[in-house]
CSV table of C-alpha atoms in Angstrom, one decimal:
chain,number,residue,atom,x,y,z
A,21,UNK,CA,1.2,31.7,28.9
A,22,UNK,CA,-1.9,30.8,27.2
A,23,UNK,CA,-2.1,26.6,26.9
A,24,UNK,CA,-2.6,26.7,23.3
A,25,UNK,CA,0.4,28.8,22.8
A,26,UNK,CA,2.4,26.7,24.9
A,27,UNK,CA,1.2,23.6,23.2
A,28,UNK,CA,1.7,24.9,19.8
A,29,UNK,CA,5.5,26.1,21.2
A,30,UNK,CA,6.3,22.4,22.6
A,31,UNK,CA,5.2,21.0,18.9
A,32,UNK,CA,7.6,23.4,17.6
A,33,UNK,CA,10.6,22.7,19.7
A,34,UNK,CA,9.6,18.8,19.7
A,35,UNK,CA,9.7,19.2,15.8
A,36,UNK,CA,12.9,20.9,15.0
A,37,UNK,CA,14.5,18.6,17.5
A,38,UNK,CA,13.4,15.5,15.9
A,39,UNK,CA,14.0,16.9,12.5
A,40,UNK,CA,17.9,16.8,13.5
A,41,UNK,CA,17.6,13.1,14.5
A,42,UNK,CA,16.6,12.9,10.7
A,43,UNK,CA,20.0,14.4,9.8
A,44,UNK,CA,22.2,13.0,11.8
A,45,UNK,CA,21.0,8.8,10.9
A,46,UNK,CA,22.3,10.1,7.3
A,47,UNK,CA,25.6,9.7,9.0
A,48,UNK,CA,24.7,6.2,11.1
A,49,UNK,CA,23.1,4.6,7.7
A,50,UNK,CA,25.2,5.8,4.7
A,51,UNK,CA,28.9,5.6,6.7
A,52,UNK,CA,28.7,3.7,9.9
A,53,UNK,CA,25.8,0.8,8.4
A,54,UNK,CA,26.3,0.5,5.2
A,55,UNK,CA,28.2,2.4,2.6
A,56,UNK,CA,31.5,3.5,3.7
A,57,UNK,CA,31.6,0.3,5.9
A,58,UNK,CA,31.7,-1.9,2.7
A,59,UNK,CA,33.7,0.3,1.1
A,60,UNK,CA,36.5,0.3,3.5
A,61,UNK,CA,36.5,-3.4,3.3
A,62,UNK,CA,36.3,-4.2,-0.4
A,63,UNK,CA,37.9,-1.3,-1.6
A,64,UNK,CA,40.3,0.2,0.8
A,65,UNK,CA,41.4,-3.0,2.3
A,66,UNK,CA,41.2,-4.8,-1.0
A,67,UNK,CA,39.1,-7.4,0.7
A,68,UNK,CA,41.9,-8.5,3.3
A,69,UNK,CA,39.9,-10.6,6.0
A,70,UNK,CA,41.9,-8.0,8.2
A,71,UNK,CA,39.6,-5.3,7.2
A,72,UNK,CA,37.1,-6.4,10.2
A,73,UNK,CA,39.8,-5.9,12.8
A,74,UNK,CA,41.0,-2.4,11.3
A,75,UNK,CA,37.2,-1.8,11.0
A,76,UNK,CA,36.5,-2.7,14.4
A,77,UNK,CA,39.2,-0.9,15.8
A,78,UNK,CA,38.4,2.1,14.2
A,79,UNK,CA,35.2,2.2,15.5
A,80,UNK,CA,36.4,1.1,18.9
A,81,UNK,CA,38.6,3.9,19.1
A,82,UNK,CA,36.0,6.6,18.2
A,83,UNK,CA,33.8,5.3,20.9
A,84,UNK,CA,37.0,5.3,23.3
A,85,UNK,CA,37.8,8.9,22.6
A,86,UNK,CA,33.4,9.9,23.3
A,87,UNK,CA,33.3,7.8,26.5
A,88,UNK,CA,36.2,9.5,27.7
A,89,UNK,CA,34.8,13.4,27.0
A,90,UNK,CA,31.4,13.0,27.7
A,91,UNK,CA,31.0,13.2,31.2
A,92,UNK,CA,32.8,16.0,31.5
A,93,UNK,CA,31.4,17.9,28.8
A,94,UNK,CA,28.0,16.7,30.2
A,95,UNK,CA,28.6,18.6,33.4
A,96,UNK,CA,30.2,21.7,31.7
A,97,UNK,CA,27.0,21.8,29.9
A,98,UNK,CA,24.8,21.7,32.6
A,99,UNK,CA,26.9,23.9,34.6
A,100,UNK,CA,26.6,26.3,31.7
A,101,UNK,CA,23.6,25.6,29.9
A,102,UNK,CA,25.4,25.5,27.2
A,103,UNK,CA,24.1,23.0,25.2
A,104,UNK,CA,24.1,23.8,21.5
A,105,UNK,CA,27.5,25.6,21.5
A,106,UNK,CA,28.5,21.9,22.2
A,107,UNK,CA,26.2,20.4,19.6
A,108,UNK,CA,27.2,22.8,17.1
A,109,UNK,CA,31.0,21.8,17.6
A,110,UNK,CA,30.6,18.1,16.9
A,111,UNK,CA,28.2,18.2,14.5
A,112,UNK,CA,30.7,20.6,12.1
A,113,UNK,CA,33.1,18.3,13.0
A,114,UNK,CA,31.3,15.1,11.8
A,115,UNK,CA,29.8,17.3,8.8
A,116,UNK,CA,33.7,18.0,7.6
A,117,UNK,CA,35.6,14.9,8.1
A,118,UNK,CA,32.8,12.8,6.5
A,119,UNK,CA,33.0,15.2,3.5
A,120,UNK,CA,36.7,14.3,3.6
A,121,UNK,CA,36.1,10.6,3.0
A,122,UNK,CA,35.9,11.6,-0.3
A,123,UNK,CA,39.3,11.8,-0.8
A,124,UNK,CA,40.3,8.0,0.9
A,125,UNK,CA,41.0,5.5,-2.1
A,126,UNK,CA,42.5,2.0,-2.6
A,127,UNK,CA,45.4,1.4,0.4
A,128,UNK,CA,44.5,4.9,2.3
A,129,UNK,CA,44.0,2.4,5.0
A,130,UNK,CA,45.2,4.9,7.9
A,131,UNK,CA,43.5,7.9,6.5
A,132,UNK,CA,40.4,5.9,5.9
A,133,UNK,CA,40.4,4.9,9.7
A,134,UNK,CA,41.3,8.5,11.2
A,135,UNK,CA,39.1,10.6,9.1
A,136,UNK,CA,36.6,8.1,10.0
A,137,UNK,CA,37.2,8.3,13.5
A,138,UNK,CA,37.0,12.0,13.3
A,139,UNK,CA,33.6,12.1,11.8
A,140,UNK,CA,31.9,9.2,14.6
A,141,UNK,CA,33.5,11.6,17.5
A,142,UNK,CA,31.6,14.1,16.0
A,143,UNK,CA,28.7,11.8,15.6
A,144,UNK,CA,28.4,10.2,18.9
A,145,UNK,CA,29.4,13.0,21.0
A,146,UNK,CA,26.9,15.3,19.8
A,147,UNK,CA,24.2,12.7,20.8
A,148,UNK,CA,25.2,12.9,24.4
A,149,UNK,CA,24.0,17.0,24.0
A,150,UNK,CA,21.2,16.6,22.0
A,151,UNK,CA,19.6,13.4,24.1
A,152,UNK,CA,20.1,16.0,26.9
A,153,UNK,CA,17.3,18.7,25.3
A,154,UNK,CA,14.7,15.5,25.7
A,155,UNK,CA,13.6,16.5,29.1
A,156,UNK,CA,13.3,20.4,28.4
A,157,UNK,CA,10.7,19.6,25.7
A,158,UNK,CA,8.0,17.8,27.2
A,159,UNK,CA,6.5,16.6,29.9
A,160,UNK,CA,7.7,12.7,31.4
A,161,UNK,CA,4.7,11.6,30.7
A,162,UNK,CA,5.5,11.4,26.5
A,163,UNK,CA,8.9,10.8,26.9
A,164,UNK,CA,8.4,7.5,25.7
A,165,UNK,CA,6.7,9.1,22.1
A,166,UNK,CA,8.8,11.8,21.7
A,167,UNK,CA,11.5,9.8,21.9
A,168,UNK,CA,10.0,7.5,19.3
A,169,UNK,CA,9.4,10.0,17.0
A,170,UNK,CA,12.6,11.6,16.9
A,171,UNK,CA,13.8,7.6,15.9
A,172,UNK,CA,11.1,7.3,13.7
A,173,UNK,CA,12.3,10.6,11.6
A,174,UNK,CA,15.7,9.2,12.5
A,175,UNK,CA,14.8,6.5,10.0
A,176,UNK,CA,13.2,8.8,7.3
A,177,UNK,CA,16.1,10.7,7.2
A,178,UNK,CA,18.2,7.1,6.5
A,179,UNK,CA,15.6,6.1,4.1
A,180,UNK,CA,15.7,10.1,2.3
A,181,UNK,CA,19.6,9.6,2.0
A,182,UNK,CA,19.9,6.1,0.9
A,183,UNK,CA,17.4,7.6,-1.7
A,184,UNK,CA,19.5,10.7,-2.8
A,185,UNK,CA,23.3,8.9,-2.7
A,186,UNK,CA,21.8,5.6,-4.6
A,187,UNK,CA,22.9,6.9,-8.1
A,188,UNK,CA,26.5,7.3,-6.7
A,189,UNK,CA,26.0,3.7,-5.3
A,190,UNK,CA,24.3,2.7,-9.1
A,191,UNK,CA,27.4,4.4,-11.1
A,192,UNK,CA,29.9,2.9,-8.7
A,193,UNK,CA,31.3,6.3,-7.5
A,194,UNK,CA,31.0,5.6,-3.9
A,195,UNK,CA,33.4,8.1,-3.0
A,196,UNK,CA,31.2,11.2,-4.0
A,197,UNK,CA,28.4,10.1,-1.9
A,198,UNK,CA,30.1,10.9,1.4
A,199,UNK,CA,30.1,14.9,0.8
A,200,UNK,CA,26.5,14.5,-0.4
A,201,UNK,CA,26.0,12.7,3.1
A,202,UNK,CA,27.6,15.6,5.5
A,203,UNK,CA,25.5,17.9,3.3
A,204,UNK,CA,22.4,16.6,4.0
A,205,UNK,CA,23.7,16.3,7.8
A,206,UNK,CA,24.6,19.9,7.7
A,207,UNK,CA,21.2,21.6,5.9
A,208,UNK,CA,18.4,19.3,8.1
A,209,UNK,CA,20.0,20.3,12.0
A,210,UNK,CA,20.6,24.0,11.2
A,211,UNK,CA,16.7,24.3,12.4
A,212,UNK,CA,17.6,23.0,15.6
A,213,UNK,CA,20.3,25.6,16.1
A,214,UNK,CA,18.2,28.6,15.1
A,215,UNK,CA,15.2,27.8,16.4
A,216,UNK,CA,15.8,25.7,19.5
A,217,UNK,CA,16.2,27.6,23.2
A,218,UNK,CA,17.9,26.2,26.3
A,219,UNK,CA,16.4,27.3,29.7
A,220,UNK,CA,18.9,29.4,30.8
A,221,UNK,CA,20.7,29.9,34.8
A,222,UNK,CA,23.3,32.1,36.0
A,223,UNK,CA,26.6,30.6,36.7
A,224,UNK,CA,29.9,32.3,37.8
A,225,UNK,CA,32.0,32.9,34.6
A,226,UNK,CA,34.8,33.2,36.7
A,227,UNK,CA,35.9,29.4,37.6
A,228,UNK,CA,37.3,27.2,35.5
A,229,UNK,CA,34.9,25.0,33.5
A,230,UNK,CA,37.0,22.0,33.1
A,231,UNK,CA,37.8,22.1,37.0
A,232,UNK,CA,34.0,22.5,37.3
A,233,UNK,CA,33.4,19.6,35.1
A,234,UNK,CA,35.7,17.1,36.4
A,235,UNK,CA,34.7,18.2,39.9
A,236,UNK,CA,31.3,17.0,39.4
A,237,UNK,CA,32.1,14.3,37.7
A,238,UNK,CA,34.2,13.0,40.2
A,239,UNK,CA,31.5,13.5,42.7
A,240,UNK,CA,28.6,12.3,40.8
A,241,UNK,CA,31.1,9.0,40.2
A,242,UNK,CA,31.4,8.7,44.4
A,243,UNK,CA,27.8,9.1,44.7
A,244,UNK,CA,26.7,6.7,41.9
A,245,UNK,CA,26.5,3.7,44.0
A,246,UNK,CA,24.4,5.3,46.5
A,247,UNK,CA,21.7,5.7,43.8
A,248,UNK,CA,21.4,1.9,43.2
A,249,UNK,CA,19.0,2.0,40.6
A,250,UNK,CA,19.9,4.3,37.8
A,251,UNK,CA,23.2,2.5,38.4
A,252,UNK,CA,22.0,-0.9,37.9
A,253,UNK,CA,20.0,0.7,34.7
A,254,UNK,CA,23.2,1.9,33.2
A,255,UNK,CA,25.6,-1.4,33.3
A,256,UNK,CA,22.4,-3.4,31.9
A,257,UNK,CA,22.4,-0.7,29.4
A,258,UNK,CA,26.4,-1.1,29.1
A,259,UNK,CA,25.7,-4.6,28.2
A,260,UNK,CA,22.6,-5.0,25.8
A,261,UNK,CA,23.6,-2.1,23.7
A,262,UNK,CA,26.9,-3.7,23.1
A,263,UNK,CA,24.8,-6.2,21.1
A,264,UNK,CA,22.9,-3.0,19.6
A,265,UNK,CA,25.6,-1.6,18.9
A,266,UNK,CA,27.8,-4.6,17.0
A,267,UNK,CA,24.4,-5.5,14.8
A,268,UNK,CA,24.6,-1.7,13.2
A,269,UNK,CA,28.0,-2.2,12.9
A,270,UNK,CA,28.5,-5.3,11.3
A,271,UNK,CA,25.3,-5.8,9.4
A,272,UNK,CA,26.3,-4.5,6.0
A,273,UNK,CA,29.6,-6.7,6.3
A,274,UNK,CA,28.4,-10.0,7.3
A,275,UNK,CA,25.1,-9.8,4.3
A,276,UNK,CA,28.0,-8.7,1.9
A,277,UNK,CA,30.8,-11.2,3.0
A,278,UNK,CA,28.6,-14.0,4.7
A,279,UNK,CA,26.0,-14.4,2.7
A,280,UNK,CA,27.2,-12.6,-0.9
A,281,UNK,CA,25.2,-9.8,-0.8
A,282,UNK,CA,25.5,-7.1,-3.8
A,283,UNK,CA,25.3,-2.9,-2.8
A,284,UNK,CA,21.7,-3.4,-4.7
A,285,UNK,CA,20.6,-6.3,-2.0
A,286,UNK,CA,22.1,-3.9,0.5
A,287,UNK,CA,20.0,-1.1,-0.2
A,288,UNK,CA,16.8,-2.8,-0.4
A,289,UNK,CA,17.7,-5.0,3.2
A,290,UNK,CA,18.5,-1.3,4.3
A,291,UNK,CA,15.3,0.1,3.4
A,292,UNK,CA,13.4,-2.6,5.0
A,293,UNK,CA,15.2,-2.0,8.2
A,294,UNK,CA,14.6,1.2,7.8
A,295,UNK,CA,10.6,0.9,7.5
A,296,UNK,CA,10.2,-1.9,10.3
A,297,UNK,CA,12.9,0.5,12.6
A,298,UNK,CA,10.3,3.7,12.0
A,299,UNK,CA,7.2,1.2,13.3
A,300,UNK,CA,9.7,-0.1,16.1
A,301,UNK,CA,10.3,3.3,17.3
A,302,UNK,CA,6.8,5.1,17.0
A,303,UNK,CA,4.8,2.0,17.9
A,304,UNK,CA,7.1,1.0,21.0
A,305,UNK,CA,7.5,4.6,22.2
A,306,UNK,CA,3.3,4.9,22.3
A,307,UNK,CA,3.2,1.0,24.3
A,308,UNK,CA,6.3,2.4,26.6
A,309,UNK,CA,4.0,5.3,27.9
A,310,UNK,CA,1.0,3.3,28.6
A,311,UNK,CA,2.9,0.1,29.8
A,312,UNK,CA,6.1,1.7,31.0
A,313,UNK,CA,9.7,1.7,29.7
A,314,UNK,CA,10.8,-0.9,31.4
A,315,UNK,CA,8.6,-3.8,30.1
A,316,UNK,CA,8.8,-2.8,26.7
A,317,UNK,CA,12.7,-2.5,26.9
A,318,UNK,CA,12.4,-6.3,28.5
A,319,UNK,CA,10.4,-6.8,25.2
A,320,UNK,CA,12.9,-5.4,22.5
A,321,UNK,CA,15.5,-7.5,24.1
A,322,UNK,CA,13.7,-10.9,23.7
A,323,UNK,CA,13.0,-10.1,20.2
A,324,UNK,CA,16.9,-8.9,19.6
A,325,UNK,CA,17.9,-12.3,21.0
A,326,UNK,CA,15.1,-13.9,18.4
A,327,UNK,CA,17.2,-11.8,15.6
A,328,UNK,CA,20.6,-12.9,16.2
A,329,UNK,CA,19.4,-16.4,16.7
A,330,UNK,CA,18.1,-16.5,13.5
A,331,UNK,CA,20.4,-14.2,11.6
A,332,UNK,CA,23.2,-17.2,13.2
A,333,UNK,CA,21.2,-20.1,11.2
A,334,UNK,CA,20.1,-18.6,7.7
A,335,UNK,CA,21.7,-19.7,4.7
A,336,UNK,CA,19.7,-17.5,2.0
A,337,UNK,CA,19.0,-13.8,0.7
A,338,UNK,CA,15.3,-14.2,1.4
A,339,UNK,CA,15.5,-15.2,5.4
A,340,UNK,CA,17.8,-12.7,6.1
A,341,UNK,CA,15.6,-9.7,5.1
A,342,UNK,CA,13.5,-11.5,7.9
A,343,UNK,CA,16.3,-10.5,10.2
A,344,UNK,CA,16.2,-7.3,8.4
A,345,UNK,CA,12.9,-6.5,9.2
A,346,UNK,CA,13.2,-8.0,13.3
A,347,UNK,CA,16.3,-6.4,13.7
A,348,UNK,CA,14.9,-3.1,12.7
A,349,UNK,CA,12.0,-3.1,14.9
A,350,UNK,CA,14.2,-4.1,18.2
A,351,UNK,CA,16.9,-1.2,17.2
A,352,UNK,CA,14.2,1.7,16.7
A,353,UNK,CA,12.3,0.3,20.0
A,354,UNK,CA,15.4,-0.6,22.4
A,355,UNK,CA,16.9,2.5,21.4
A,356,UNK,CA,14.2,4.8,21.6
A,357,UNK,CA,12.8,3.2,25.1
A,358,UNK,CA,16.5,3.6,26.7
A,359,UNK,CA,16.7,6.9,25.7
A,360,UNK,CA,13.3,7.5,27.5
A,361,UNK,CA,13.8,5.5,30.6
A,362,UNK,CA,17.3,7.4,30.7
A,363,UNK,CA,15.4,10.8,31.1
A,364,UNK,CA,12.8,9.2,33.7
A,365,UNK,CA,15.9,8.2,36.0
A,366,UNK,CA,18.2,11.2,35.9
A,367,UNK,CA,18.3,14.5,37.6
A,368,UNK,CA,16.9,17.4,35.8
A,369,UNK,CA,19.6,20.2,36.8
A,370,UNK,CA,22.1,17.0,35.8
A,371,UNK,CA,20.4,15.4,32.6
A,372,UNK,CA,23.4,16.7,30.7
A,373,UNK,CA,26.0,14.9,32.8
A,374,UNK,CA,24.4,11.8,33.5
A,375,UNK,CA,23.4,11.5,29.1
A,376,UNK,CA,27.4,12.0,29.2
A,377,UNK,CA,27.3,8.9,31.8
A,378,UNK,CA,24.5,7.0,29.3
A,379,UNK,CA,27.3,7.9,26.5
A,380,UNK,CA,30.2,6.8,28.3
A,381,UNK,CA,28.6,3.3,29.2
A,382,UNK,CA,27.0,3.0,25.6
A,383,UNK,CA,30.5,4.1,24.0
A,384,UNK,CA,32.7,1.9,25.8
A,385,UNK,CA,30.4,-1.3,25.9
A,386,UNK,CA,31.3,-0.5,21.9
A,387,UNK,CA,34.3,-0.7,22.0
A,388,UNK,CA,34.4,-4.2,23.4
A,389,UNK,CA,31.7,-5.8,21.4
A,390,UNK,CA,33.1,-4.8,17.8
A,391,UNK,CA,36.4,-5.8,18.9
A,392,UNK,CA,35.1,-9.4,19.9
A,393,UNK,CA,33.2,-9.6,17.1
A,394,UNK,CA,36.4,-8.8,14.6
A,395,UNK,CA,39.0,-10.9,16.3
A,396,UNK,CA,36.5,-14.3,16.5
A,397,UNK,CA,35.3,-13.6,12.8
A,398,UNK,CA,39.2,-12.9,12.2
A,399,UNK,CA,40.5,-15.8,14.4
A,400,UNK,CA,37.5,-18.5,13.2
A,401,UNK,CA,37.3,-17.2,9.2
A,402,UNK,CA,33.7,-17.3,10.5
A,403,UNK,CA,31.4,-14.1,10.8
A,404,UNK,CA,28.5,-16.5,11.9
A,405,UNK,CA,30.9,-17.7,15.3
A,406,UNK,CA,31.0,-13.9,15.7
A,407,UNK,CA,27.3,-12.9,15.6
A,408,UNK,CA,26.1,-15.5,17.6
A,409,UNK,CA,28.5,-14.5,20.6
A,410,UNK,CA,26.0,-11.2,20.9
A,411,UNK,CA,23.1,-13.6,22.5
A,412,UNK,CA,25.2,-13.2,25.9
A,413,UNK,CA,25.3,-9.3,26.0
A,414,UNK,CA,21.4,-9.8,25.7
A,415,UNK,CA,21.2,-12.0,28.0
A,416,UNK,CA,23.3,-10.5,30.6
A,417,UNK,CA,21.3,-7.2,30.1
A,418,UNK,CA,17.7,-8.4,30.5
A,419,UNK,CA,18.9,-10.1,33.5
A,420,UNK,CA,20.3,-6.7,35.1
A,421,UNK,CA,17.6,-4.5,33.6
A,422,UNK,CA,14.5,-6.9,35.9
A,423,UNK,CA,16.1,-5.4,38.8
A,424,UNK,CA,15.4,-1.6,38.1
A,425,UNK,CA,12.6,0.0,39.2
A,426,UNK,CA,11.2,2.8,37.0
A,427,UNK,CA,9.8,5.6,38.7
A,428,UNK,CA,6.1,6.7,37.8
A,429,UNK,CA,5.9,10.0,35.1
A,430,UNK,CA,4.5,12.0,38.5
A,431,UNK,CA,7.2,10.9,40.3
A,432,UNK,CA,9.8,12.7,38.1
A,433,UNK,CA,11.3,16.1,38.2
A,434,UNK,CA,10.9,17.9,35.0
A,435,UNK,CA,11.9,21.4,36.1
């Protein structure tokens, strides 16, 4: 194929992919973040200082559910190449049931929490399939920026849909901005879908794919120790991302409850995440590739235990968007530099499988660290007790992650 071609090809594909990480952080900002997360607690709760345990376990049992499927699913896909047909399934399914948040009102406490649950299976599982197309689109040497800049549009897309749902949020009709949400999911990934090809392998239609799937999960599970390394990578990863992942969960709560933010604060705090969380991911994907992963990760982690520390101690509007704008430069860097490493350390003809393994361990670390952060805010009437128990997960990570080894870009298979 003529190099210019195949350049202009790899832009392409590297293009529509990213452009569905713009859709899909719709989704993470508007319902997970921000909107629907307040909204549950002042409005379908009525404010009960239960609405952080029903919130947390809501979210904990999303993440149970996706930790659960996605190794399997991971190896059906790779078994299959099946990728999108996967993709496509959760992604409808996250697209309908956050259009049906519509519908959840004052008291619809346990429709509120199962068609939210619905949509964040949808959500997260898809992930696991489309962090799995990283390696068939370039070459390990720009994993680190591609991987950036599909974060970086990540965070356009959050800013573009804050923009378009803020005069529901100014008129007070929160409910209508859901379905203008899954809209916006739905219309920006159809490119990926049409435009987007798997590499393609024969496989025998003739077994059963769940039997396949399990079967090499089970194996892959009895030979995981024997490959030290991307193990110790993915229980430092189970850890620090717990932290990640209770921040993004919490945030909009604790500036609304702790320190008496209005939705108006909350959008502009949001946008400035947002901005600093595009730098984060673009800037620390470029500095991954020339430094490697690894050291930058290290890096992101000191600054998200700078974050929390701080975030602990303020008192005032003003100081927090500080945290605003550290915490968004850690989250787009941490999250695009994992994502990265992850595709430096796994198996090509298994990338599927072992991104269902980086779910599972991202999932389920979630479901531990919202739950601790609900019950101490519940049990202490504190939400600052609660975010300064994240330091640890931090902690605990870093000191797992300096014993990985990251393999150099020629060292990795890519074919």
């Amino acid at each position: 194929m003529d190099m210019s071609l195949e350049k202009r090809k790899e832009r392409s594909n590297i293009f529509v992919w990213a452009l569905y990480d713009f859709a899909n952080t719709s989704f993470s900002i508007i319902v997970v973040t921000f909107l629907y997360a307040v909204y549950f607690k002042k409005t379908v709760v009525s404010g009960d200082p239960l609405g952080d345990f029903y919130w947390s376990l809501s979210i904990s049992l999303a993440m149970l559910v996706t930790a659960v499927i996605a190794p399997t699913l991971g190896a059906i896909a790779d078994y299959t190449s099946q990728k999108k047909p996967f993709l496509l399934f959760f992604t409808l399914l996250c697209v309908l049931f956050t259009s049906l948040l519509f519908l959840v009102g004052p008291g619809d406490i346990a429709i509120g929490i199962l068609f939210f649950v619905l949509a964040n299976i949808g959500f997260e599982a898809g992930l696991i399939f489309y962090d799995a197309f990283l390696p068939e689109i370039t070459s390990p040497k720009n994993f680190g920026r591609v991987s950036g800049y599909g974060f970086a549009a990540g965070y356009v897309g959050s800013l573009a849909s804050l923009g378009l749902v803020f005069p529901f949020i100014e008129s007070q009709n929160y409910s209508s901005a859901f379905p203008v949400t899954a809209l916006f999911f739905l219309l920006f990934s159809a490119p990926l879908f049409l435009f987007l090809h798997e590499r393609k392998k024969k496989y025998d239609t003739s077994v059963s794919f769940i039997k396949v799937g399990v079967g090499r999960v089970l194996s892959t599970l009895k030979n995981l120790p024997g490959n030290k390394n991307l193990a110790l990578f993915l229980l430092a990863f189970f850890f620090y991302i717990e932290g990640v992942n209770t921040v993004i969960f919490f945030a909009g709560n604790y500036a609304s409850t702790t320190l008496g933010f209005t939705e108006t604060d909350l959008i502009l705090f949001f946008l400035a995440v947002q901005i600093t969380a595009i730098i984060g991911s673009v800037g620390f994907g470029a500095l991954a590739d020339t430094t490697g992963q690894k050291p930058a990760l290290m890096l992101t982690l000191i600054l998200w235990i700078v974050t929390v520390t701080i975030a602990y101690t303020v008192e005032s509007k003003e100081m927090f968007y500080v945290v605003g704008f550290l915490a968004g430069a850690a989250m787009g860097a941490s999250q695009s530099t994992s994502r990265a490493l992850m595709s430096k350390l796994v198996p090509f003809d298994k990338k599927t499988e072992f991104f269902g393994f980086f779910s599972f361990f991202g999932k389920s670390s979630a479901i531990i660290g919202p739950l601790t952060f609900g019950l101490i805010s519940s049990l202490t009437g504190s939400q600052r007790s609660a975010i300064i128990s994240l330091v640890a997960f931090f902690v605990v990570g870093m000191l797992l992650l300096t014993r990985v080894k990251e393999p150099m870009a020629d060292e990795v298979q890519s074919s």
